[in-house]
Structures are given as structure tokens and as C-alpha cells.
């Protein structure tokens, strides 16, 4: 069975500082990995995805993530956060690109002025 | 632009009432999903469909039912709402093929009083 762990429930970061959100997955085959962002009261918006190829993937809003097979990790990073980045971030894994997803518990990001 | 719509956005209803949450997508996607998300918690898959007249239960047991009579429409029904059904319900859809991802609706926040 596939599973996703996001070790950090909350992260507080100052505006302009860098951000890294951790994601560890468990899956028996090559995983399809995703990061979604959810603003309060909203649905989920896809930030980026990894299917194969280059292990460093670029997404929207200046986010990037690195797939490390040896560590079963897919951490999300942003060099300089903006106040509008305050939201909940979810890592997800799927058996294929369009198949059902298993989500991690989410990390809530707070941005200090 | 991905178009997947959920109505209503918010619903407060009394115990014992029958409710239907609507989900429609205009992308022609074959696969559709319903996730349940309690406040501040992860998403759990409760139903999915890989095409017309195909529905399956997800990883989290739910008293709700779904139907898929048309490709674009995937409604979720609760025959008799209870306070334990209070949650946010998110609908998603995805296409087939290697590089498609799930697109999410804005969600329906259901409160049963």
C-alpha cells in the first residue's frame, strides 16, 4: 500500500526567507509524485509533479521539488517566500499520472512579515 | 484552464435530510474522484469512477453513494445526513495518458446540525 508522510505539521517562516517542506513516501514501484497547495476554504491547486526524468522539477509560483529515490523523498522548496504563500501544502503519490492519489497530512505554512 | 465545478460551496442542513453534492467537469475527463477532508486534516478518497457506469469505493469507508451516468457529472448523495458527516468534500477529475494530473474543484463544506 502506498503512503505519504509530511513530518512537519506547521512551519513559520519570515517573508523573504527560504522554505523547505518535507515529504516522504512509501510505494513499491516508480511513484508519480505531486505537490498541491490549498488556501483557506479553497480547493487544491497543483504546484508541480514528478513522473520521470530530471529529478529536480520546477513548478508554478517559484516552487521546485527534488525527487530522491534513495531517500524516498520529494521535498518542496522556495528560495524566497511571499506573504501570499501562506497556505496548506499537501504532498501526494499515485500509481500513475491519472490514478487515485494518496495524500500526506499536510503542512500549514505561516508567513511572518 | 481546468474547469471543475462543485455546488453548493457551503451547505448547512438538519439531521436526517437527504442531500446531493454536485460535481461537474468540462474537460472530458474519464476519471473522477471524491475526497473527504476534515478541518486541518488530510484528504481521504471515498469514491472514484473510471468512466460512465463505473463507480468504486475508496480507501475511507463512507455512507455516501455516487453515480456516473454522464462523463461530466459525478454527484455524491447522502440519504440521511448526520452530524458525523460534517466535513469538506472535494471532487477531482483526471484524464488518461502519461502526463495528466488531477484537477480539483473548490469543495463543498457541509455542516449537519
Short mmCIF file of C-alpha atoms in Angstrom, two decimals:
data_model
loop_
_atom_site.label_atom_id
_atom_site.label_comp_id
_atom_site.label_asym_id
_atom_site.label_seq_id
_atom_site.Cartn_x
_atom_site.Cartn_y
_atom_site.Cartn_z
CA UNK A 1 0.00 0.00 0.00
CA UNK A 2 1.18 3.48 -0.75
CA UNK A 3 1.59 6.12 1.95
CA UNK A 4 2.86 9.66 2.34
CA UNK A 5 4.34 11.32 5.41
CA UNK A 6 4.76 15.03 5.90
CA UNK A 7 6.70 15.29 9.17
CA UNK A 8 6.06 18.99 9.75
CA UNK A 9 2.51 19.95 10.70
CA UNK A 10 3.26 23.67 10.94
CA UNK A 11 6.12 25.81 9.65
CA UNK A 12 6.53 29.52 10.31
CA UNK A 13 8.85 31.44 8.03
CA UNK A 14 9.68 35.12 7.61
CA UNK A 15 8.79 36.82 4.38
CA UNK A 16 11.78 36.70 2.06
CA UNK A 17 13.30 33.68 3.76
CA UNK A 18 13.68 30.29 2.12
CA UNK A 19 11.20 27.48 2.66
CA UNK A 20 11.56 23.71 2.54
CA UNK A 21 8.70 21.28 3.12
CA UNK A 22 9.47 17.63 3.64
CA UNK A 23 7.68 14.70 2.07
CA UNK A 24 8.49 11.01 2.40
CA UNK A 25 6.59 8.36 0.52
CA UNK A 26 6.24 4.62 0.53
CA UNK A 27 5.47 2.93 -2.74
CA UNK A 28 6.54 -0.33 -4.31
CA UNK A 29 7.13 0.86 -7.86
CA UNK A 30 8.10 4.11 -9.53
CA UNK A 31 5.86 6.70 -7.95
CA UNK A 32 4.03 9.57 -9.50
CA UNK A 33 4.51 12.46 -7.06
CA UNK A 34 2.66 15.72 -6.67
CA UNK A 35 2.61 18.83 -4.53
CA UNK A 36 -0.68 20.70 -4.12
CA UNK A 37 -1.43 23.95 -2.30
CA UNK A 38 -4.72 24.77 -0.60
CA UNK A 39 -5.69 28.25 0.50
CA UNK A 40 -8.31 28.57 3.26
CA UNK A 41 -11.74 27.47 2.10
CA UNK A 42 -10.48 26.58 -1.35
CA UNK A 43 -9.81 23.50 -3.40
CA UNK A 44 -6.36 22.19 -4.26
CA UNK A 45 -4.09 23.72 -6.87
CA UNK A 46 -1.27 21.71 -8.40
CA UNK A 47 2.16 23.24 -7.81
CA UNK A 48 4.28 20.64 -9.58
CA UNK A 49 4.55 16.98 -10.44
CA UNK A 50 7.19 14.33 -10.99
CA UNK A 51 6.70 11.39 -13.30
CA UNK A 52 10.18 10.56 -14.57
CA UNK A 53 13.33 12.15 -15.94
CA UNK A 54 15.07 15.10 -14.31
CA UNK A 55 14.77 14.70 -10.56
CA UNK A 56 14.57 18.45 -9.98
CA UNK A 57 11.22 19.73 -11.15
CA UNK A 58 10.07 23.29 -11.45
CA UNK A 59 6.55 24.36 -10.66
CA UNK A 60 4.38 27.41 -10.52
CA UNK A 61 4.80 30.34 -8.13
CA UNK A 62 8.56 29.83 -7.94
CA UNK A 63 8.42 26.41 -6.28
CA UNK A 64 10.66 23.48 -7.06
CA UNK A 65 10.95 19.95 -5.73
CA UNK A 66 13.62 17.30 -5.83
CA UNK A 67 12.93 13.58 -6.13
CA UNK A 68 15.42 11.41 -4.24
CA UNK A 69 14.72 7.75 -4.79
CA UNK A 70 17.35 6.59 -2.27
CA UNK A 71 15.65 8.59 0.47
CA UNK A 72 12.06 8.09 -0.75
CA UNK A 73 11.66 11.83 -0.53
CA UNK A 74 10.14 14.59 -2.62
CA UNK A 75 10.84 17.83 -0.75
CA UNK A 76 9.39 21.14 -1.86
CA UNK A 77 11.45 24.33 -1.81
CA UNK A 78 11.11 28.02 -2.49
CA UNK A 79 14.09 30.40 -2.27
CA UNK A 80 12.14 33.44 -1.05
CA UNK A 81 8.61 33.24 0.31
CA UNK A 82 5.93 35.85 -0.14
CA UNK A 83 3.07 36.57 2.25
CA UNK A 84 0.72 35.03 -0.32
CA UNK A 85 2.46 31.66 0.13
CA UNK A 86 0.73 31.20 3.48
CA UNK A 87 -1.42 28.13 2.91
CA UNK A 88 -1.60 24.38 3.46
CA UNK A 89 0.64 22.23 1.32
CA UNK A 90 -0.07 18.60 0.50
CA UNK A 91 2.25 16.00 -0.95
CA UNK A 92 0.59 13.13 -2.81
CA UNK A 93 1.59 9.89 -4.51
CA UNK A 94 -0.20 7.92 -7.19
CA UNK A 95 0.30 4.70 -9.07
CA UNK A 96 0.02 6.51 -12.38
CA UNK A 97 -0.50 10.04 -13.56
CA UNK A 98 -4.26 9.97 -13.65
CA UNK A 99 -4.97 7.48 -10.92
CA UNK A 100 -6.29 7.94 -7.40
CA UNK A 101 -3.95 9.73 -5.05
CA UNK A 102 -2.82 9.14 -1.50
CA UNK A 103 -2.19 12.36 0.38
CA UNK A 104 0.05 13.26 3.27
CA UNK A 105 -1.30 15.02 6.32
CA UNK A 106 -0.35 18.45 5.03
CA UNK A 107 1.95 21.20 6.27
CA UNK A 108 0.50 24.54 7.21
CA UNK A 109 2.83 27.42 6.34
CA UNK A 110 2.58 30.72 8.18
CA UNK A 111 4.49 33.72 6.83
CA UNK A 112 5.67 36.42 9.23
CA UNK A 113 6.05 39.99 7.95
CA UNK B 1 -7.82 26.45 -17.66
CA UNK B 2 -9.18 23.46 -15.77
CA UNK B 3 -12.91 23.62 -15.19
CA UNK B 4 -14.40 21.53 -12.46
CA UNK B 5 -17.32 22.87 -10.52
CA UNK B 6 -18.86 21.92 -7.22
CA UNK B 7 -22.17 23.12 -5.86
CA UNK B 8 -23.10 24.22 -3.33
CA UNK B 9 -19.94 25.72 -1.85
CA UNK B 10 -21.45 25.73 1.63
CA UNK B 11 -24.40 23.75 2.97
CA UNK B 12 -25.92 23.70 6.43
CA UNK B 13 -28.63 21.11 6.80
CA UNK B 14 -30.57 19.31 9.50
CA UNK B 15 -30.07 15.74 10.62
CA UNK B 16 -31.99 13.18 8.59
CA UNK B 17 -32.20 15.22 5.41
CA UNK B 18 -31.20 13.81 2.05
CA UNK B 19 -28.51 15.79 0.26
CA UNK B 20 -26.76 15.67 -3.06
CA UNK B 21 -23.44 17.35 -3.69
CA UNK B 22 -22.91 18.20 -7.33
CA UNK B 23 -19.67 17.92 -9.28
CA UNK B 24 -19.27 18.66 -12.96
CA UNK B 25 -16.24 18.97 -15.20
CA UNK B 26 -15.96 20.30 -18.72
CA UNK B 27 -12.61 18.71 -19.59
CA UNK B 28 -13.97 15.41 -20.87
CA UNK B 29 -12.06 13.51 -18.22
CA UNK B 30 -12.89 9.85 -17.77
CA UNK B 31 -11.71 9.61 -14.17
CA UNK B 32 -13.42 11.37 -11.31
CA UNK B 33 -12.93 11.24 -7.54
CA UNK B 34 -14.49 12.33 -4.27
CA UNK B 35 -12.26 13.11 -1.30
CA UNK B 36 -13.33 13.91 2.25
CA UNK B 37 -11.30 16.36 4.28
CA UNK B 38 -11.95 17.15 7.93
CA UNK B 39 -10.74 20.60 9.10
CA UNK B 40 -6.97 20.76 9.23
CA UNK B 41 -6.64 17.17 8.16
CA UNK B 42 -5.52 15.18 5.14
CA UNK B 43 -7.71 14.14 2.25
CA UNK B 44 -9.17 10.66 2.13
CA UNK B 45 -10.55 9.08 -1.01
CA UNK B 46 -14.15 7.96 -0.53
CA UNK B 47 -15.32 7.23 -4.11
CA UNK B 48 -13.92 7.09 -7.59
CA UNK B 49 -15.03 6.39 -11.12
CA UNK B 50 -13.03 5.50 -14.19
CA UNK B 51 -15.88 6.04 -16.59
CA UNK B 52 -19.62 6.07 -17.17
CA UNK B 53 -21.48 3.44 -15.12
CA UNK B 54 -18.30 2.64 -13.20
CA UNK B 55 -18.02 3.52 -9.51
CA UNK B 56 -15.83 2.16 -6.74
CA UNK B 57 -15.44 2.78 -3.04
CA UNK B 58 -12.28 4.46 -1.92
CA UNK B 59 -9.90 3.90 0.95
CA UNK B 60 -12.11 5.57 3.57
CA UNK B 61 -15.46 3.99 4.26
CA UNK B 62 -18.35 6.38 3.67
CA UNK B 63 -22.13 6.16 3.97
CA UNK B 64 -22.47 8.29 0.87
CA UNK B 65 -23.19 6.94 -2.59
CA UNK B 66 -22.23 8.17 -6.05
CA UNK B 67 -23.39 7.72 -9.60
CA UNK B 68 -21.79 8.27 -13.00
CA UNK B 69 -24.46 8.42 -15.67
CA UNK B 70 -22.70 11.06 -17.74
CA UNK B 71 -18.98 11.59 -18.22
CA UNK B 72 -19.07 15.15 -16.97
CA UNK B 73 -21.21 14.62 -13.87
CA UNK B 74 -20.35 12.77 -10.64
CA UNK B 75 -22.84 13.59 -7.86
CA UNK B 76 -22.49 12.38 -4.27
CA UNK B 77 -25.58 11.60 -2.21
CA UNK B 78 -26.22 11.16 1.49
CA UNK B 79 -29.63 9.60 2.08
CA UNK B 80 -29.86 10.69 5.70
CA UNK B 81 -27.36 13.28 6.87
CA UNK B 82 -25.86 13.05 10.36
CA UNK B 83 -23.56 15.38 12.31
CA UNK B 84 -20.73 12.90 11.74
CA UNK B 85 -20.97 13.73 8.03
CA UNK B 86 -19.87 17.30 8.71
CA UNK B 87 -16.76 17.79 6.61
CA UNK B 88 -15.40 19.27 3.40
CA UNK B 89 -15.95 17.24 0.26
CA UNK B 90 -13.61 17.75 -2.68
CA UNK B 91 -14.25 16.50 -6.18
CA UNK B 92 -11.45 15.90 -8.68
CA UNK B 93 -11.03 14.65 -12.21
CA UNK B 94 -8.18 13.46 -14.37
CA UNK B 95 -7.68 12.34 -17.94
CA UNK B 96 -5.91 9.29 -19.27
CA UNK B 97 -2.40 9.29 -20.59
CA UNK B 98 1.01 9.64 -19.10
CA UNK B 99 1.15 13.27 -18.10
CA UNK B 100 -2.26 14.11 -16.77
CA UNK B 101 -2.84 15.10 -13.21
CA UNK B 102 -5.89 15.50 -11.00
CA UNK B 103 -7.74 18.81 -11.06
CA UNK B 104 -9.78 19.75 -8.02
CA UNK B 105 -12.98 21.66 -7.52
CA UNK B 106 -13.39 24.35 -4.87
CA UNK B 107 -15.03 21.94 -2.47
CA UNK B 108 -18.33 21.79 -0.61
CA UNK B 109 -18.24 22.48 3.09
CA UNK B 110 -21.08 20.50 4.66
CA UNK B 111 -22.38 21.12 8.16
CA UNK B 112 -25.07 18.85 9.56
CA UNK B 113 -26.81 20.22 12.62
#
